[in-house]
Amino acid sequence: MVKQRNLSRSIISSSSSARFFSIKAISLYLIFVFAFTIWVLVFSSRNIQTDDQTHRQHQHRDLIDSEKFRPPSSPPKKKMRESNGDAQLWTPPFSFGLHPCVKPTPKYKEFSESDRYITVRSNGGLNQMRTGIADIVAVAHIMNATLVIPELDKRSFWQDSSVFSDIFDEEHFIKSLRGDVKIIKKLPKEVESLPRARKHFTSWSGVGYYEEMTHLWKEYKVIHVAKSDSRLANNDLPVDIQRLRCRVLYLGLRFSPAIESLGQKLVERLKSRVGRYIALHLRYEKDMLAFTGCTYGLTDAESEELRVMRESTSHWKIKSINSTEQRVEGLCPLTPKEVGIFLKGLGYPQSTVIYIAAGEIYGGDERLSELKSRFPNLVFKEKLATEDELRGFTGHATKTAALDCIISVESDVFVPSHSGNMARAVEGHRRFLGHRRTITPDRKGLVKLFNKVERGQIKEGAKFSNLVQQMHQARQGAPRRRKGPTQGIKGRARFRTEEAFYENPYPECICSSKNPT
């Protein structure tokens, strides 16, 4: 009986022991599964909007049939091993396998022959005209009209007399978009003398608006569009219309052979001489300062000159501007001195080569001296190109702006001092071509730091650099979806607060699928 009891106890003990080990094994397994799950979640949660990861940009694929995008410029023959610090300063952000996609979907309706015509006067500077032309091509497609080659703005601040073919490859523009819209160089003689409907199409309009505008064809064969900029909404358009806009801007609207050739030559010259460079769009020009009313750091005489210019320019609506408020709100372009402090704060060494993509800097060499004291290797197109090469560009600000555009798109790093038309267009193009490093200054945040430096509350150094770098971790040009309107703003005013389509054409023209579409 005792033996039986002991045997029972032994069996129970063994059973308990087995149960204990079984529970322990299950617990360990659950802990492992839990830990693995957490690791997967952390790894996979690297949101597509983060900008602080850096990798080599992927090789771009063919986009439409035989049409290929220009590959990045060749690196210099002598290449030094990069440190982690160098990589963070120069390497393109991680692109998550995203690539350009501009081919039409199966639902896309190609252009059909029409006896209706649209003429247009493109307004603004080079990049305002470029994006405006892309909009108007899409409008002509929606309204099923033949587009006459746009007339370029000759009344802007730059007073440039260039015509379309001086700036763009006209034949390529017509040919490359023939499946989307018919483009002709001038109106047929039989319709030249016919009355035209002169329209100021409403800004940021959708497809429905232009479908309604087709009622004009009942009375007119020609519609003249007074302005081309911002004719289409940024968001809520069919993907085929958005991709058409990208096909125009990134494929069809190529610069003229003379501009393209010199632009690429200057890029190769820069790369071969200095290796890598920053393209700085230094928007510290007279027209921008007058338009924004920004006079910080200027003399009283300079401030007065800008005020007179602003008040005498009829199409600039705001005449009285508080310069201090503008600067505090981050609405002013950074001064050359501020740009120097900013770039130094990011960690760029004094030896960094900076290409100045700009017109005439207000205040000239004296104003540039404070940037040059921090970064002496400033490069200008006038020094990079020969007099012979620039002869056809003299007096044509639009042509020289096109050179700046090419050199900026191809740069290792692009930094705009203000969020104007060129800054937005170049940033969007660089995103489209593989999210090349583009650093957009947080001007509002930087002004607070600059003011502290002026008051002696903080000095330029390690602490200042840490603050600048933290402020710009998510402003390096990494993939992210286009931002919508500011919350709380209603009506048409909300369109002004949206991120521009051409500043960030993701997701419509940048895809994550394995094959470009």
Coordinates of C-alpha atoms in Angstrom, one line a residue:
M1 CA 0.0 0.0 0.0
V2 CA 2.9 2.3 0.9
K3 CA 4.6 1.4 -2.3
Q4 CA 1.5 2.2 -4.2
R5 CA 1.2 5.6 -2.4
N6 CA 4.8 6.4 -3.1
L7 CA 4.3 5.4 -6.8
S8 CA 1.3 7.7 -7.0
R9 CA 3.3 10.5 -5.4
S10 CA 6.1 9.9 -7.9
I11 CA 3.7 10.0 -10.8
I12 CA 2.1 13.2 -9.5
S13 CA 5.5 14.7 -9.0
S14 CA 6.6 13.8 -12.5
S15 CA 3.4 15.1 -13.9
S16 CA 3.8 18.4 -12.0
S17 CA 7.4 18.6 -13.1
A18 CA 6.4 18.0 -16.7
R19 CA 3.6 20.5 -16.5
F20 CA 6.0 23.0 -15.0
F21 CA 8.5 22.6 -17.8
S22 CA 5.7 22.7 -20.3
I23 CA 4.4 26.0 -18.9
K24 CA 7.9 27.3 -18.8
A25 CA 8.5 26.3 -22.4
I26 CA 5.2 27.9 -23.5
S27 CA 6.1 31.1 -21.6
L28 CA 9.5 31.3 -23.2
Y29 CA 7.9 30.7 -26.6
L30 CA 5.3 33.5 -26.0
I31 CA 8.0 35.9 -24.8
F32 CA 10.0 35.1 -27.9
V33 CA 7.0 35.6 -30.2
F34 CA 6.2 38.9 -28.4
A35 CA 9.7 40.2 -28.7
F36 CA 9.9 39.2 -32.4
T37 CA 6.5 41.0 -33.0
I38 CA 7.8 44.1 -31.3
W39 CA 11.0 44.0 -33.4
V40 CA 9.0 43.6 -36.7
L41 CA 6.7 46.5 -35.7
V42 CA 9.6 48.8 -35.0
F43 CA 11.4 47.8 -38.2
S44 CA 8.3 48.1 -40.4
S45 CA 7.2 51.4 -38.8
R46 CA 10.0 53.3 -40.5
N47 CA 7.4 55.7 -41.9
I48 CA 7.8 56.8 -45.5
Q49 CA 7.8 60.4 -44.2
T50 CA 11.1 60.1 -42.2
D51 CA 14.0 62.1 -43.7
D52 CA 16.9 61.1 -41.5
Q53 CA 17.8 57.8 -43.2
T54 CA 20.4 57.9 -46.0
H55 CA 21.3 55.5 -48.7
R56 CA 22.5 55.6 -52.3
Q57 CA 19.7 56.6 -54.7
H58 CA 18.4 53.8 -56.9
Q59 CA 19.0 53.7 -60.6
H60 CA 16.1 55.3 -62.5
R61 CA 14.0 53.1 -64.9
D62 CA 12.8 53.9 -68.3
L63 CA 9.6 55.9 -68.1
I64 CA 7.8 56.1 -71.3
D65 CA 8.7 53.8 -74.2
S66 CA 12.2 54.9 -75.5
E67 CA 12.1 58.2 -73.6
K68 CA 14.6 58.1 -70.7
F69 CA 15.5 60.6 -68.0
R70 CA 19.0 61.9 -67.9
P71 CA 21.0 59.8 -65.4
P72 CA 22.8 61.6 -62.6
S73 CA 26.1 63.2 -63.6
S74 CA 29.2 61.0 -63.4
P75 CA 31.1 61.1 -60.1
P76 CA 34.6 62.4 -60.0
K77 CA 37.4 59.9 -60.8
K78 CA 39.0 60.4 -57.4
K79 CA 36.6 59.4 -54.7
M80 CA 37.4 59.5 -51.0
R81 CA 35.9 57.0 -48.6
E82 CA 33.0 58.7 -46.8
S83 CA 32.7 58.9 -43.1
N84 CA 29.3 58.5 -41.4
G85 CA 29.2 62.3 -41.0
D86 CA 29.8 62.8 -44.7
A87 CA 27.1 60.4 -45.6
Q88 CA 24.6 62.3 -43.5
L89 CA 25.5 65.5 -45.2
W90 CA 25.6 64.3 -48.8
T91 CA 23.9 61.0 -49.4
P92 CA 20.3 61.0 -50.8
P93 CA 17.7 59.9 -48.3
F94 CA 16.4 56.3 -48.4
S95 CA 13.8 56.1 -51.2
F96 CA 11.9 53.0 -50.1
G97 CA 12.0 51.6 -53.6
L98 CA 9.9 54.4 -55.0
H99 CA 10.3 55.3 -58.6
P100 CA 8.7 57.7 -61.2
C101 CA 5.5 56.6 -62.9
V102 CA 3.9 58.8 -65.6
K103 CA 2.3 56.3 -68.0
P104 CA -1.4 56.7 -68.5
T105 CA -3.8 54.2 -67.0
P106 CA -5.9 51.9 -69.3
K107 CA -8.8 54.4 -68.7
Y108 CA -6.9 57.3 -70.2
K109 CA -8.5 58.8 -73.3
E110 CA -6.0 60.1 -75.9
F111 CA -6.5 63.4 -77.7
S112 CA -8.9 63.4 -80.7
E113 CA -8.8 65.9 -83.5
S114 CA -10.6 69.1 -82.8
D115 CA -11.3 72.5 -84.5
R116 CA -11.2 74.3 -81.2
Y117 CA -8.2 76.2 -80.1
I118 CA -6.6 77.6 -76.9
T119 CA -4.1 80.4 -76.9
V120 CA -2.3 81.4 -73.7
R121 CA 0.0 84.1 -72.3
S122 CA 2.2 82.5 -69.6
N123 CA 2.9 84.8 -66.7
G124 CA 5.7 85.1 -64.2
G125 CA 9.3 84.0 -64.1
L126 CA 10.7 80.8 -65.7
N127 CA 9.4 78.3 -63.2
Q128 CA 6.1 79.9 -62.8
M129 CA 5.7 79.7 -66.6
R130 CA 6.9 76.1 -66.7
T131 CA 4.4 74.8 -64.2
G132 CA 1.7 77.0 -65.7
I133 CA 2.3 75.6 -69.2
A134 CA 2.0 72.0 -67.7
D135 CA -1.4 73.0 -66.3
I136 CA -2.6 74.5 -69.6
V137 CA -1.6 71.4 -71.5
A138 CA -3.8 69.4 -69.1
V139 CA -6.6 72.0 -69.5
A140 CA -6.5 71.7 -73.3
H141 CA -6.7 67.9 -72.9
I142 CA -9.7 68.1 -70.6
M143 CA -11.5 70.6 -73.0
N144 CA -10.4 68.6 -76.1
A145 CA -8.8 71.6 -77.7
T146 CA -5.7 72.2 -79.9
L147 CA -3.1 74.2 -78.0
V148 CA -1.1 77.0 -79.7
I149 CA 2.5 77.3 -78.5
P150 CA 2.3 79.6 -75.3
E151 CA 3.5 83.2 -75.4
L152 CA 6.1 83.9 -72.7
D153 CA 5.8 86.7 -70.2
K154 CA 7.7 89.8 -71.4
R155 CA 6.3 92.2 -68.8
S156 CA 7.7 90.6 -65.6
F157 CA 10.4 92.2 -63.5
W158 CA 13.1 90.7 -65.7
Q159 CA 11.8 92.2 -69.0
D160 CA 13.0 89.2 -71.0
S161 CA 12.2 89.3 -74.7
S162 CA 12.7 85.5 -75.2
V163 CA 10.1 83.5 -77.1
F164 CA 9.1 79.9 -76.4
S165 CA 11.7 78.3 -78.8
D166 CA 14.5 80.4 -77.2
I167 CA 13.9 78.6 -73.9
F168 CA 12.3 75.3 -74.7
D169 CA 12.8 72.5 -77.3
E170 CA 9.7 73.4 -79.4
E171 CA 9.8 70.4 -81.7
H172 CA 10.2 68.0 -78.8
F173 CA 7.4 69.6 -76.9
I174 CA 5.0 69.1 -79.8
K175 CA 6.1 65.6 -80.7
S176 CA 6.4 64.1 -77.2
L177 CA 2.9 65.1 -76.2
R178 CA 1.1 64.2 -79.4
G179 CA -0.9 61.5 -77.7
D180 CA -2.2 63.9 -75.1
V181 CA -2.9 67.1 -77.0
K182 CA -2.4 68.5 -80.4
I183 CA 0.1 71.5 -80.2
I184 CA 0.6 73.9 -83.1
K185 CA 3.0 76.9 -83.6
K186 CA 0.3 79.4 -84.6
L187 CA -3.4 79.6 -85.3
P188 CA -4.6 78.6 -88.8
K189 CA -5.2 81.6 -91.0
E190 CA -8.9 80.9 -91.3
V191 CA -9.5 81.4 -87.5
E192 CA -6.9 84.1 -86.8
S193 CA -9.5 86.9 -87.3
L194 CA -12.3 85.2 -85.5
P195 CA -13.5 86.7 -82.2
R196 CA -12.0 85.0 -79.1
A197 CA -13.4 84.2 -75.7
R198 CA -10.9 85.9 -73.3
K199 CA -10.9 84.0 -70.0
H200 CA -9.3 84.3 -66.6
F201 CA -9.9 80.7 -65.6
T202 CA -10.4 80.3 -61.9
S203 CA -7.3 79.3 -59.9
W204 CA -7.0 75.8 -58.5
S205 CA -10.0 74.4 -60.5
G206 CA -11.0 70.8 -60.9
V207 CA -11.9 68.8 -64.0
G208 CA -15.6 69.6 -63.5
Y209 CA -15.0 73.3 -63.8
Y210 CA -13.3 72.9 -67.2
E211 CA -15.9 70.5 -68.4
E212 CA -18.4 73.3 -67.7
M213 CA -16.2 75.7 -69.6
T214 CA -16.7 73.7 -72.8
H215 CA -20.0 75.6 -73.2
L216 CA -17.8 78.4 -74.6
W217 CA -17.2 76.3 -77.8
K218 CA -20.8 76.9 -78.7
E219 CA -20.0 80.5 -79.5
Y220 CA -16.2 80.6 -80.0
K221 CA -13.6 78.5 -81.8
V222 CA -10.7 80.2 -79.9
I223 CA -10.3 80.7 -76.1
H224 CA -7.5 83.0 -75.0
V225 CA -6.3 82.3 -71.5
A226 CA -4.8 85.4 -69.8
K227 CA -2.8 83.6 -67.2
S228 CA -1.4 80.1 -67.1
D229 CA -0.2 79.7 -63.5
S230 CA -2.2 77.7 -60.9
R231 CA -5.0 76.8 -63.3
L232 CA -5.5 73.4 -61.8
A233 CA -6.0 72.2 -58.3
N234 CA -3.2 70.5 -56.4
N235 CA -5.3 67.6 -55.2
D236 CA -8.5 65.6 -55.9
L237 CA -7.8 65.3 -59.7
P238 CA -7.9 62.1 -61.7
V239 CA -4.6 60.3 -61.6
D240 CA -4.3 60.5 -65.4
I241 CA -4.6 64.3 -65.3
Q242 CA -1.9 64.4 -62.6
R243 CA 0.4 62.1 -64.6
L244 CA -0.2 64.2 -67.7
R245 CA 1.1 67.3 -65.8
C246 CA 4.2 65.3 -64.9
R247 CA 4.7 64.1 -68.4
V248 CA 4.6 67.7 -69.6
L249 CA 7.0 69.1 -66.9
Y250 CA 9.5 66.3 -66.7
L251 CA 9.4 64.9 -70.3
G252 CA 7.8 67.3 -72.7
L253 CA 9.0 70.7 -71.6
R254 CA 12.7 70.2 -72.2
F255 CA 15.0 73.2 -72.4
S256 CA 16.3 74.2 -75.8
P257 CA 19.4 72.3 -77.1
A258 CA 21.7 75.3 -76.5
I259 CA 20.5 75.7 -72.8
E260 CA 20.5 72.0 -72.2
S261 CA 24.0 71.5 -73.6
L262 CA 25.6 74.3 -71.7
G263 CA 23.8 73.4 -68.5
Q264 CA 25.1 69.8 -68.6
K265 CA 28.5 71.0 -69.5
L266 CA 28.6 73.2 -66.4
V267 CA 27.4 70.4 -64.2
E268 CA 30.2 68.1 -65.5
R269 CA 32.7 70.9 -65.1
L270 CA 31.6 71.3 -61.5
K271 CA 31.7 67.6 -60.7
S272 CA 35.1 67.1 -62.4
R273 CA 36.7 70.0 -60.6
V274 CA 35.3 69.8 -57.1
G275 CA 33.5 66.5 -56.9
R276 CA 30.3 67.4 -55.0
Y277 CA 28.6 70.7 -54.4
I278 CA 25.6 72.4 -52.9
A279 CA 23.3 74.4 -55.2
L280 CA 22.1 77.4 -53.1
H281 CA 19.1 79.2 -54.5
L282 CA 19.9 82.5 -52.8
R283 CA 16.7 84.4 -53.4
Y284 CA 18.1 87.6 -52.0
E285 CA 17.3 89.6 -55.1
K286 CA 15.7 93.0 -55.3
D287 CA 12.3 91.9 -56.6
M288 CA 11.8 89.2 -53.9
L289 CA 12.8 91.6 -51.1
A290 CA 10.5 94.3 -52.5
F291 CA 7.6 91.8 -53.0
T292 CA 7.9 90.3 -49.4
G293 CA 8.6 93.6 -47.8
C294 CA 11.7 92.2 -46.0
T295 CA 14.2 94.8 -45.0
Y296 CA 16.1 93.2 -42.1
G297 CA 19.8 94.1 -42.2
L298 CA 19.3 96.7 -45.0
T299 CA 20.1 100.4 -44.8
D300 CA 17.3 103.0 -44.6
A301 CA 18.0 104.0 -48.2
E302 CA 17.7 100.4 -49.4
S303 CA 14.5 99.9 -47.4
E304 CA 13.0 103.0 -49.0
E305 CA 14.0 101.9 -52.5
L306 CA 12.2 98.6 -52.0
R307 CA 9.1 100.3 -50.6
V308 CA 8.9 102.5 -53.6
M309 CA 9.3 99.6 -56.0
R310 CA 6.6 97.6 -54.2
E311 CA 4.1 100.5 -54.2
S312 CA 4.7 101.2 -57.9
T313 CA 4.2 97.6 -59.0
S314 CA 0.5 97.5 -59.9
H315 CA 0.0 93.7 -59.8
W316 CA 1.5 93.4 -56.3
K317 CA -1.6 93.7 -54.1
I318 CA -0.1 94.2 -50.7
K319 CA 1.6 97.6 -50.4
S320 CA 2.1 98.1 -46.7
I321 CA 4.1 95.4 -45.0
N322 CA 5.6 95.1 -41.5
S323 CA 9.0 93.8 -42.1
T324 CA 9.6 92.6 -38.5
E325 CA 6.4 90.5 -38.5
Q326 CA 7.3 89.0 -41.9
R327 CA 10.6 87.9 -40.6
V328 CA 9.3 86.5 -37.3
E329 CA 6.7 84.4 -39.3
G330 CA 9.4 83.0 -41.5
L331 CA 8.1 84.7 -44.6
C332 CA 11.4 86.4 -45.5
P333 CA 14.2 84.9 -47.6
L334 CA 17.3 84.1 -45.4
T335 CA 20.0 86.7 -45.7
P336 CA 23.4 85.6 -47.1
K337 CA 24.8 85.8 -43.5
E338 CA 22.0 83.7 -42.2
V339 CA 22.5 81.1 -44.9
G340 CA 26.1 80.8 -43.9
I341 CA 25.3 80.3 -40.2
F342 CA 22.6 77.8 -41.2
L343 CA 24.9 75.6 -43.4
K344 CA 27.7 75.7 -40.8
G345 CA 25.1 74.7 -38.2
L346 CA 24.1 71.7 -40.3
G347 CA 27.8 70.6 -40.2
Y348 CA 29.0 71.5 -43.7
P349 CA 32.8 72.3 -43.5
Q350 CA 34.3 75.6 -44.6
S351 CA 35.8 73.8 -47.7
T352 CA 32.3 73.0 -49.1
V353 CA 31.8 74.3 -52.7
I354 CA 28.5 76.2 -53.1
Y355 CA 27.1 77.1 -56.5
I356 CA 25.0 80.3 -56.2
A357 CA 21.8 79.8 -58.3
A358 CA 20.5 83.4 -58.4
G359 CA 20.3 86.6 -60.2
E360 CA 21.9 89.8 -59.0
I361 CA 22.2 89.7 -55.2
Y362 CA 20.8 92.9 -53.6
G363 CA 23.8 94.7 -52.0
G364 CA 26.3 92.9 -54.2
D365 CA 29.6 91.6 -53.0
E366 CA 29.4 93.5 -49.7
R367 CA 26.2 91.6 -48.8
L368 CA 27.7 88.3 -49.9
S369 CA 30.9 88.8 -47.9
E370 CA 29.4 87.4 -44.7
L371 CA 28.5 84.2 -46.5
K372 CA 31.9 84.0 -48.1
S373 CA 33.7 84.5 -44.8
R374 CA 32.2 81.1 -43.7
F375 CA 32.2 79.4 -47.1
P376 CA 34.9 80.9 -49.3
N377 CA 34.4 78.5 -52.2
L378 CA 31.4 80.2 -53.8
V379 CA 30.9 79.5 -57.5
F380 CA 28.9 81.6 -60.0
K381 CA 27.9 80.8 -63.5
E382 CA 29.8 83.8 -64.7
K383 CA 33.0 82.2 -63.5
L384 CA 32.1 78.6 -64.3
A385 CA 31.3 79.4 -68.0
T386 CA 33.4 81.3 -70.5
E387 CA 32.4 84.7 -71.9
D388 CA 31.9 83.0 -75.2
E389 CA 29.5 80.4 -73.7
L390 CA 27.4 83.0 -72.0
R391 CA 27.2 85.4 -74.9
G392 CA 23.8 84.3 -76.0
F393 CA 22.5 84.5 -72.4
T394 CA 23.3 88.1 -71.7
G395 CA 20.2 90.2 -71.1
H396 CA 18.0 87.1 -71.0
A397 CA 17.3 86.3 -67.4
T398 CA 15.0 83.4 -68.3
K399 CA 17.8 81.6 -70.1
T400 CA 20.2 82.1 -67.2
A401 CA 17.5 80.9 -64.8
A402 CA 17.2 77.8 -66.9
L403 CA 21.0 77.1 -66.4
D404 CA 20.5 77.6 -62.6
C405 CA 17.6 75.1 -62.8
I406 CA 19.6 72.4 -64.5
I407 CA 22.6 72.8 -62.2
S408 CA 20.3 72.8 -59.1
V409 CA 18.4 69.7 -60.2
E410 CA 21.7 67.8 -60.7
S411 CA 23.5 69.0 -57.5
D412 CA 24.4 66.7 -54.6
V413 CA 22.4 69.0 -52.2
F414 CA 19.9 71.7 -53.0
V415 CA 19.1 74.4 -50.5
P416 CA 16.6 77.2 -51.2
S417 CA 16.7 80.3 -49.0
H418 CA 13.0 81.0 -49.8
S419 CA 10.1 78.8 -50.9
G420 CA 9.5 80.5 -54.2
N421 CA 8.5 79.1 -57.6
M422 CA 12.0 77.8 -58.5
A423 CA 12.5 76.3 -55.1
R424 CA 9.3 74.4 -55.4
A425 CA 9.8 73.3 -58.9
V426 CA 13.4 72.1 -58.3
E427 CA 12.4 70.2 -55.1
G428 CA 9.6 68.4 -56.9
H429 CA 11.9 67.5 -59.8
R430 CA 14.5 66.1 -57.4
R431 CA 11.8 64.1 -55.6
F432 CA 10.7 62.7 -58.9
L433 CA 14.2 61.7 -59.9
G434 CA 14.9 59.7 -56.8
H435 CA 14.5 62.0 -53.8
R436 CA 17.9 63.7 -54.0
R437 CA 18.9 65.5 -50.9
T438 CA 17.0 68.8 -50.7
I439 CA 17.2 70.8 -47.4
T440 CA 14.4 73.2 -46.9
P441 CA 15.2 75.7 -44.1
D442 CA 12.7 76.1 -41.3
R443 CA 12.9 79.9 -41.5
K444 CA 10.5 80.6 -38.7
G445 CA 12.4 78.3 -36.3
L446 CA 15.8 79.6 -37.5
V447 CA 14.9 83.2 -37.0
K448 CA 14.3 82.5 -33.3
L449 CA 17.8 80.9 -33.1
F450 CA 19.4 83.8 -35.0
N451 CA 17.7 86.3 -32.6
K452 CA 19.1 84.4 -29.6
V453 CA 22.6 84.6 -31.2
E454 CA 22.2 88.3 -31.7
R455 CA 21.1 88.8 -28.1
G456 CA 24.1 86.7 -26.8
Q457 CA 21.8 84.0 -25.4
I458 CA 23.4 81.3 -27.4
K459 CA 26.7 81.2 -29.4
E460 CA 27.5 79.5 -32.7
G461 CA 29.0 76.2 -31.8
A462 CA 28.1 72.6 -30.8
K463 CA 24.9 73.5 -28.9
F464 CA 23.7 75.7 -31.8
S465 CA 24.5 73.0 -34.3
N466 CA 22.6 70.4 -32.4
L467 CA 19.5 72.6 -32.4
V468 CA 19.8 73.3 -36.1
Q469 CA 20.3 69.7 -37.0
Q470 CA 17.4 68.5 -34.8
M471 CA 15.1 71.1 -36.4
H472 CA 15.9 69.8 -39.9
Q473 CA 15.9 66.1 -39.4
A474 CA 12.7 65.8 -41.3
R475 CA 13.4 68.4 -43.9
Q476 CA 16.0 66.5 -46.1
G477 CA 13.8 65.6 -49.1
A478 CA 12.9 62.0 -48.1
P479 CA 9.7 60.5 -49.5
R480 CA 6.4 61.7 -48.1
R481 CA 2.9 62.3 -49.3
R482 CA 1.9 65.8 -50.4
K483 CA 0.5 67.9 -47.6
G484 CA -3.1 68.9 -47.7
P485 CA -4.7 72.3 -46.6
T486 CA -4.1 73.8 -43.2
Q487 CA -6.8 72.7 -40.8
G488 CA -9.5 75.2 -40.0
I489 CA -9.3 77.2 -43.2
K490 CA -12.4 76.9 -45.4
G491 CA -13.4 78.0 -48.8
R492 CA -11.0 78.8 -51.6
A493 CA -8.5 80.2 -49.2
R494 CA -7.6 76.6 -48.3
F495 CA -5.9 76.1 -51.7
R496 CA -3.2 78.6 -50.8
T497 CA -2.2 76.6 -47.8
E498 CA -1.9 73.3 -49.7
E499 CA 1.5 72.0 -50.7
A500 CA 1.9 72.6 -54.5
F501 CA 1.6 69.6 -56.7
Y502 CA 4.8 70.4 -58.6
E503 CA 6.6 70.7 -55.2
N504 CA 5.8 67.1 -54.4
P505 CA 4.1 64.9 -57.1
Y506 CA 3.8 61.9 -54.7
P507 CA 1.7 59.7 -54.8
E508 CA 0.3 60.2 -58.3
C509 CA 3.7 60.4 -60.2
I510 CA 5.9 58.4 -57.8
C511 CA 5.0 54.8 -57.3
S512 CA 6.0 51.9 -55.0
S513 CA 5.0 49.1 -57.4
K514 CA 7.7 46.9 -58.9
N515 CA 7.2 48.0 -62.5
P516 CA 6.8 51.6 -63.6
T517 CA 3.2 52.3 -64.9

